[in-house]
Short mmCIF file of C-alpha atoms and ligand atoms in Angstrom, two decimals:
data_model
loop_
_atom_site.label_atom_id
_atom_site.label_comp_id
_atom_site.label_asym_id
_atom_site.label_seq_id
_atom_site.Cartn_x
_atom_site.Cartn_y
_atom_site.Cartn_z
CA MET A 188 181.88 56.76 136.61
CA THR A 189 179.54 55.09 134.12
CA GLY A 190 181.96 54.39 131.29
CA GLU A 191 179.80 56.50 128.97
CA SER A 192 181.13 59.39 126.90
CA ILE A 193 178.31 61.28 125.20
CA LEU A 194 178.47 63.63 122.21
CA VAL A 195 175.50 65.97 121.70
CA THR A 196 175.07 67.74 118.33
CA GLY A 197 173.08 70.99 118.11
CA ALA A 198 173.80 71.39 121.83
CA ASN A 199 173.23 75.17 121.92
CA GLY A 200 169.59 74.90 120.84
CA GLN A 201 166.32 74.84 122.78
CA ILE A 202 166.59 71.16 123.74
CA GLY A 203 170.38 70.83 123.75
CA THR A 204 171.01 73.40 126.47
CA VAL A 205 168.63 71.60 128.83
CA LEU A 206 169.54 68.06 127.74
CA CYS A 207 173.27 68.64 128.27
CA GLU A 208 172.58 69.77 131.85
CA ALA A 209 170.43 66.68 132.46
CA LEU A 210 173.04 64.36 130.94
CA SER A 211 175.76 66.06 133.01
CA LYS A 212 173.76 65.45 136.17
CA LYS A 213 173.27 61.82 135.26
CA TYR A 214 176.68 60.85 133.85
CA GLY A 215 178.93 63.63 135.22
CA ALA A 216 180.04 66.75 133.34
CA ASP A 217 183.29 65.00 132.28
CA ALA A 218 181.22 62.51 130.28
CA ILE A 219 179.55 65.16 128.08
CA LEU A 220 180.88 66.68 124.86
CA ALA A 221 178.54 69.43 123.65
CA THR A 222 178.93 70.44 119.98
CA ASP A 223 177.23 72.99 117.74
CA ILE A 224 177.94 75.02 114.62
CA ARG A 225 177.54 78.15 116.79
CA GLU A 226 180.06 79.05 119.49
CA ASN A 227 178.92 78.32 123.02
CA THR A 228 178.51 81.57 124.95
CA ALA A 229 177.08 79.99 128.12
CA THR A 230 179.32 78.86 130.94
CA ALA A 231 178.86 75.16 131.47
CA ALA A 232 180.85 72.52 133.32
CA TYR A 233 181.03 70.20 130.30
CA THR A 234 183.40 70.46 127.30
CA PHE A 235 182.31 72.25 124.12
CA GLU A 236 183.69 71.78 120.58
CA LYS A 237 182.53 73.60 117.47
CA LEU A 238 181.16 71.12 114.91
CA ASP A 239 179.28 71.53 111.66
CA ILE A 240 177.37 68.26 111.43
CA THR A 241 177.84 68.11 107.67
CA ASP A 242 181.60 67.72 108.32
CA LYS A 243 181.86 63.94 108.71
CA ALA A 244 185.64 63.86 109.10
CA ARG A 245 185.53 66.25 112.06
CA LEU A 246 182.65 64.35 113.66
CA GLU A 247 184.61 61.10 113.40
CA ALA A 248 187.79 62.75 114.73
CA LEU A 249 185.89 64.04 117.80
CA VAL A 250 184.31 60.61 118.38
CA VAL A 251 187.77 59.01 118.33
CA GLN A 252 189.48 61.77 120.35
CA TYR A 253 186.88 61.75 123.16
CA GLN A 254 186.25 57.98 123.01
CA ILE A 255 182.55 58.65 122.48
CA THR A 256 180.10 55.82 123.26
CA GLN A 257 176.75 57.54 122.51
CA ILE A 258 175.51 60.38 120.29
CA TYR A 259 172.40 62.49 120.87
CA HIS A 260 171.92 64.02 117.42
CA LEU A 261 169.87 67.20 117.84
CA ALA A 262 171.28 69.47 115.09
CA ALA A 263 168.60 70.28 112.51
CA ILE A 264 166.71 73.08 110.79
CA LEU A 265 163.12 73.22 112.08
CA SER A 266 159.82 73.45 110.20
CA ALA A 267 159.26 77.18 109.66
CA LYS A 268 162.89 78.12 108.99
CA GLY A 269 163.23 75.01 106.83
CA GLU A 270 160.59 76.17 104.34
CA GLN A 271 162.66 79.29 103.62
CA ASN A 272 165.46 77.21 102.10
CA PRO A 273 164.39 73.60 101.42
CA MET A 274 167.65 72.34 99.84
CA PHE A 275 169.76 73.81 102.64
CA THR A 276 167.41 72.17 105.18
CA TRP A 277 167.56 68.81 103.40
CA ASN A 278 171.36 68.96 103.38
CA ILE A 279 171.70 69.67 107.12
CA ASN A 280 168.91 67.35 108.24
CA MET A 281 169.71 64.35 106.03
CA ASN A 282 173.47 64.52 105.54
CA GLY A 283 173.87 65.38 109.22
CA LEU A 284 171.98 62.20 110.13
CA PHE A 285 173.88 60.07 107.58
CA ASN A 286 177.16 61.26 109.10
CA VAL A 287 176.00 60.37 112.61
CA LEU A 288 174.72 56.93 111.57
CA GLU A 289 177.81 56.10 109.53
CA VAL A 290 180.27 57.24 112.21
CA ALA A 291 178.25 55.39 114.87
CA ARG A 292 178.38 52.23 112.76
CA ALA A 293 182.08 52.52 111.91
CA GLN A 294 183.11 53.34 115.48
CA GLN A 295 180.70 50.75 116.95
CA LEU A 296 178.97 53.21 119.26
CA ARG A 297 176.72 51.78 121.95
CA ARG A 298 173.65 53.95 121.28
CA VAL A 299 172.32 56.87 119.19
CA PHE A 300 169.34 59.19 119.81
CA PHE A 301 167.53 60.84 116.89
CA PRO A 302 164.65 63.26 117.55
CA SER A 303 161.79 63.05 115.08
CA SER A 304 158.69 65.23 115.24
CA ILE A 305 154.92 65.48 114.89
CA ALA A 306 155.89 67.09 111.55
CA VAL A 307 155.94 63.56 110.06
CA PHE A 308 152.12 63.66 110.09
CA GLY A 309 150.16 65.33 107.31
CA ASP A 310 146.64 66.22 106.29
CA GLN A 311 145.85 62.58 105.54
CA SER A 312 146.86 61.35 109.01
CA PRO A 313 143.90 61.08 111.43
CA PRO A 314 144.17 64.39 113.34
CA VAL A 315 142.76 63.29 116.70
CA ASP A 316 144.75 60.78 118.77
CA THR A 317 146.98 60.14 115.76
CA PRO A 318 148.19 56.54 116.08
CA GLN A 319 151.76 55.25 115.86
CA ASP A 320 151.20 53.48 112.57
CA THR A 321 149.18 55.54 110.15
CA ILE A 322 149.28 57.46 106.87
CA LEU A 323 152.29 59.77 106.91
CA ASN A 324 152.25 62.54 104.29
CA PRO A 325 154.41 65.36 105.70
CA SER A 326 153.97 68.68 103.90
CA THR A 327 157.21 70.46 104.93
CA ILE A 328 160.76 69.64 103.94
CA TYR A 329 161.45 69.37 107.68
CA GLY A 330 158.72 66.74 108.06
CA ILE A 331 159.93 64.87 104.98
CA SER A 332 163.48 64.86 106.38
CA LYS A 333 162.26 63.59 109.77
CA ARG A 334 160.20 60.79 108.20
CA SER A 335 163.11 59.80 105.96
CA GLY A 336 165.38 59.93 109.02
CA GLU A 337 163.07 57.60 110.94
CA LEU A 338 163.26 55.07 108.11
CA TRP A 339 167.04 55.33 107.95
CA CYS A 340 167.25 54.74 111.72
CA ASP A 341 165.08 51.65 111.33
CA TYR A 342 167.30 50.50 108.44
CA TYR A 343 170.53 50.94 110.43
CA HIS A 344 169.05 49.03 113.35
CA HIS A 345 167.89 46.09 111.26
CA ASN A 346 170.83 45.89 108.87
CA PHE A 347 173.78 46.98 111.04
CA GLN A 348 172.40 46.29 114.54
CA LEU A 349 172.96 49.92 115.49
CA ASP A 350 171.03 50.66 118.69
CA VAL A 351 169.39 53.85 117.47
CA ARG A 352 166.30 55.13 119.31
CA SER A 353 163.93 57.95 118.48
CA LEU A 354 160.94 60.00 119.68
CA ARG A 355 158.43 62.02 117.68
CA TYR A 356 158.53 65.07 119.94
CA PRO A 357 155.49 67.36 119.99
CA GLY A 358 156.15 71.14 120.30
CA ILE A 359 158.41 71.63 123.30
CA ILE A 360 157.77 74.39 125.85
CA SER A 361 160.66 75.59 128.01
CA TYR A 362 161.66 78.52 130.20
CA GLN A 363 165.42 77.80 130.08
CA SER A 364 165.81 78.32 126.31
CA LEU A 365 163.97 79.91 123.38
CA ALA A 366 162.45 77.94 120.52
CA GLY A 367 164.45 77.89 117.28
CA GLY A 368 162.43 78.45 114.07
CA GLY A 369 159.48 76.08 114.37
CA THR A 370 155.71 76.27 114.00
CA THR A 371 155.06 75.60 117.70
CA ASP A 372 157.37 78.45 118.84
CA TYR A 373 154.41 80.69 119.79
CA ALA A 374 153.81 78.51 122.86
CA VAL A 375 157.22 79.55 124.25
CA ASP A 376 157.28 83.17 123.03
CA ILE A 377 153.83 83.95 124.45
CA PHE A 378 155.09 83.40 128.02
CA HIS A 379 157.96 85.87 127.60
CA TYR A 380 155.51 88.58 126.50
CA ALA A 381 152.97 87.76 129.20
CA VAL A 382 155.47 87.77 132.05
CA GLN A 383 156.95 91.08 130.87
CA GLY A 384 153.46 92.63 130.86
CA LYS A 385 153.40 92.97 127.05
CA ALA A 386 150.59 92.10 124.61
CA TYR A 387 151.31 89.19 122.23
CA GLU A 388 150.48 88.85 118.52
CA CYS A 389 150.12 85.14 117.73
CA PHE A 390 151.09 83.84 114.28
CA LEU A 391 148.55 80.98 114.49
CA SER A 392 144.77 81.35 114.71
CA SER A 393 143.13 81.18 118.15
CA ASP A 394 141.64 77.70 117.59
CA THR A 395 144.71 75.87 116.19
CA ARG A 396 145.09 72.80 118.38
CA LEU A 397 148.56 71.23 118.47
CA PRO A 398 150.30 68.55 120.54
CA MET A 399 152.84 70.00 123.00
CA ILE A 400 155.04 68.80 125.83
CA TYR A 401 156.80 70.55 128.73
CA MET A 402 160.60 70.35 128.64
CA PRO A 403 161.01 68.36 131.90
CA ASP A 404 158.71 65.66 130.45
CA ALA A 405 160.53 65.74 127.07
CA ILE A 406 163.92 65.32 128.77
CA ARG A 407 162.66 62.56 131.06
CA ALA A 408 161.13 60.73 128.07
CA THR A 409 164.45 60.96 126.22
CA LEU A 410 166.46 59.58 129.14
CA GLU A 411 163.91 56.86 129.91
CA LEU A 412 163.87 55.72 126.28
CA MET A 413 167.68 55.70 126.11
CA GLU A 414 167.98 53.72 129.37
CA ALA A 415 165.31 51.12 128.58
CA PRO A 416 166.56 47.56 128.02
CA LYS A 417 167.07 46.80 124.31
CA GLU A 418 164.48 44.04 124.18
CA GLN A 419 161.75 46.49 125.28
CA ILE A 420 162.30 48.78 122.28
CA GLN A 421 159.79 47.50 119.73
CA VAL A 422 159.61 50.66 117.57
CA ARG A 423 162.87 51.34 115.74
CA SER A 424 161.60 54.13 113.50
CA SER A 425 160.33 56.62 116.10
CA TYR A 426 157.89 56.50 119.03
CA ASN A 427 154.81 58.73 119.18
CA LEU A 428 155.06 60.84 122.34
CA ALA A 429 152.25 62.87 123.93
CA GLY A 430 152.21 65.45 126.68
CA MET A 431 149.21 67.77 126.26
CA SER A 432 147.22 69.46 123.48
CA PHE A 433 145.82 73.00 123.43
CA THR A 434 144.95 75.98 121.26
CA PRO A 435 146.45 79.49 121.54
CA ALA A 436 143.11 80.69 123.02
CA GLU A 437 143.18 77.98 125.70
CA LEU A 438 146.80 78.76 126.56
CA SER A 439 146.05 82.51 126.77
CA ASN A 440 143.13 81.85 129.13
CA GLU A 441 145.35 79.70 131.31
CA ILE A 442 148.00 82.46 131.44
CA ARG A 443 145.24 84.95 132.47
CA GLN A 444 144.75 82.93 135.67
CA PHE A 445 148.07 84.50 136.71
CA ILE A 446 148.15 87.69 134.59
CA PRO A 447 144.48 88.76 134.18
CA LYS A 448 145.25 91.75 131.91
CA PHE A 449 147.25 89.72 129.37
CA GLU A 450 146.17 90.61 125.80
CA VAL A 451 146.57 88.41 122.72
CA SER A 452 145.74 89.21 119.09
CA TYR A 453 145.89 86.81 116.15
CA LYS A 454 147.58 87.36 112.80
CA PRO A 455 148.14 83.96 111.14
CA ASP A 456 151.07 83.80 108.69
CA PHE A 457 152.62 81.02 106.54
CA ARG A 458 153.03 78.85 109.65
CA GLN A 459 149.23 78.42 109.87
CA LYS A 460 149.25 76.10 106.85
CA ILE A 461 151.98 73.97 108.44
CA ALA A 462 150.10 73.80 111.76
CA ASP A 463 146.86 72.88 109.94
CA SER A 464 148.59 69.87 108.40
CA TRP A 465 149.73 68.54 111.80
CA SER A 466 147.82 66.48 114.35
CA ASP A 467 145.61 67.92 117.10
CA SER A 468 146.59 65.19 119.55
CA ILE A 469 148.74 62.06 119.66
CA ASP A 470 148.15 58.47 120.77
CA ASP A 471 151.38 57.28 122.39
CA THR A 472 150.22 53.80 123.45
CA PRO A 473 153.39 51.98 122.22
CA ALA A 474 155.66 54.27 124.29
CA ARG A 475 153.50 53.68 127.37
CA ARG A 476 153.45 49.93 126.72
CA ASP A 477 157.13 49.38 125.85
CA TRP A 478 158.99 51.63 128.32
CA ASN A 479 156.25 52.85 130.65
CA TRP A 480 156.02 56.41 129.34
CA GLN A 481 153.78 58.66 131.42
CA PRO A 482 153.74 62.49 131.13
CA GLU A 483 153.55 64.54 134.35
CA PHE A 484 152.63 68.02 133.11
CA ASP A 485 149.22 69.04 131.77
CA LEU A 486 148.34 72.54 130.50
CA SER A 487 147.68 74.02 133.93
CA ALA A 488 150.74 72.52 135.67
CA MET A 489 153.00 73.58 132.77
CA THR A 490 151.60 77.14 132.69
CA ALA A 491 152.00 77.61 136.45
CA ASP A 492 155.61 76.40 136.33
CA MET A 493 156.52 78.47 133.23
CA ILE A 494 155.18 81.64 134.85
CA ARG A 495 156.84 80.93 138.20
CA GLN A 496 160.20 80.28 136.49
CA LEU A 497 160.08 83.24 134.06
CA HIS A 498 158.92 85.61 136.81
CA LYS A 499 162.36 85.13 138.39
CA ARG A 500 163.86 86.54 135.17
CA TYR A 501 161.31 89.36 134.74
CA PRO A 502 160.25 90.23 138.32
CA GLN A 503 158.82 93.67 137.40
CA THR A 504 155.36 92.40 136.29
CA GLN A 505 152.62 91.88 138.90
CA ILE A 506 151.45 88.27 138.82
CA SER A 507 149.48 86.17 141.24
CA ILE A 508 151.28 82.91 141.93
P1 LIG B 809 167.09 74.49 117.80
O1 LIG B 809 166.87 75.11 116.47
O2 LIG B 809 166.79 75.28 119.02
O3 LIG B 809 168.58 73.96 117.92
C1 LIG B 809 169.24 73.33 116.85
C2 LIG B 809 170.71 73.57 117.00
O4 LIG B 809 171.36 72.98 115.88
C3 LIG B 809 171.08 75.06 117.02
O5 LIG B 809 171.83 75.36 118.18
C4 LIG B 809 171.91 75.25 115.76
O6 LIG B 809 172.98 76.16 115.91
C5 LIG B 809 172.41 73.83 115.51
N1 LIG B 809 172.77 73.60 114.12
C6 LIG B 809 172.17 74.07 112.99
N2 LIG B 809 172.84 73.68 111.91
C7 LIG B 809 173.90 72.95 112.33
C8 LIG B 809 174.97 72.29 111.69
N3 LIG B 809 175.10 72.31 110.36
N4 LIG B 809 175.86 71.64 112.44
C9 LIG B 809 175.76 71.63 113.79
N5 LIG B 809 174.78 72.25 114.48
C10 LIG B 809 173.86 72.90 113.75
O7 LIG B 809 166.27 73.12 117.81
P2 LIG B 809 165.72 72.31 119.06
O8 LIG B 809 164.35 72.80 119.31
O9 LIG B 809 166.70 72.29 120.15
O10 LIG B 809 165.57 70.87 118.40
C11 LIG B 809 166.56 69.88 118.53
C12 LIG B 809 166.11 68.66 117.75
O11 LIG B 809 164.83 68.22 118.23
C13 LIG B 809 165.93 68.94 116.26
O12 LIG B 809 166.35 67.81 115.54
C14 LIG B 809 164.44 69.12 116.11
O13 LIG B 809 164.01 68.76 114.84
C15 LIG B 809 163.91 68.17 117.16
N6 LIG B 809 162.57 68.56 117.61
C16 LIG B 809 162.40 69.71 118.33
C17 LIG B 809 161.12 70.06 118.74
C18 LIG B 809 160.86 71.32 119.55
O14 LIG B 809 159.69 71.68 119.76
N7 LIG B 809 161.91 72.01 120.03
C19 LIG B 809 160.02 69.24 118.42
C20 LIG B 809 160.25 68.12 117.63
C21 LIG B 809 161.53 67.76 117.27
C1 LIG B 810 158.58 72.80 114.89
O1 LIG B 810 157.56 73.47 115.13
O2 LIG B 810 159.16 72.77 113.79
C2 LIG B 810 159.11 71.92 116.00
C3 LIG B 810 158.54 70.56 115.88
C4 LIG B 810 157.22 70.26 116.45
O3 LIG B 810 159.14 69.71 115.29
N1 LIG B 810 158.82 72.55 117.24
#
């Protein structure tokens, strides 16, 4: 019993499904309240409540009812889907965050987690080893909402002493869950095609380098940041976080170590322009300095684990592991 009661928004998404399991393991399933606008179809040991994050009254009622002490606020519309309806995206991403910050302040919650993204960078940010403090000119409404969110988190910390913490996640790669409408989604989808013995058509060009991270590292970073002593948290907007960087061609070659006949073709679409405006690689020195961040998975370790894990789901394809 830790005394914590944790509400997760957007809990049915790519990160939420894995994060809720990790939080359950750490704090006990009784301590976790998963929420999402979509019904939960998975069987999980923790409680689920339907919640549209733009409904502040319901959020506050759940916080009071379950005596919530922390919120992990994941609900958002991601970069590619966001461009299809900018005002809708702005409403969910910004008003959702305002509701979380305001309820956390009013109910004096102990801690809040807000995920930002490499989408805060733009074509004027230095693309290689992009530093923590640099020019930020996001080109998508998603990136603009994340950068604005970072500033609001900083504001709530400094003006209301709310202990809100944040990471600029790179593209996250996972076998447990699918990616949900972003520009980095190809790096998840490609594995599902490869392991089923299918050819893959990539929506980014072969040489588009982007920062990525494997889900176990992303989850560990989140928990390590949230557990770090307050005085160690020097960045109250959002920490740069790095795992690995690669291009679709490099990832395909790595997959061919296990599935030699895997075929990939390239047909860039509107997501290419978004990817071109993002960094190639990230400098996460402040995260390493302040709370000892250290990624474990590089491209080859991630690829081997993804293929091993997905092969259990699609055992029909011949692979050499
Ligand atoms: P996802 O799209 O897979 O999941 C988001 C979830 O939010 C979905 O289950 C969706 O149903 C829910 N949602 C949408 N609108 C909602 C609303 N109005 N009320 C409540 N729930 C709503 O996204 P994800 O990949 O799990 O990302 C989670 C968070 O992490 C997001 O804030 C995202 O911006 C951030 N992030 C993700 C990545 C990544 O690569 N996955 C990278 C950087 C940042
Ligand atoms: C997206 O591509 O939109 C996300 C992200 C990097 O924020 N995966």
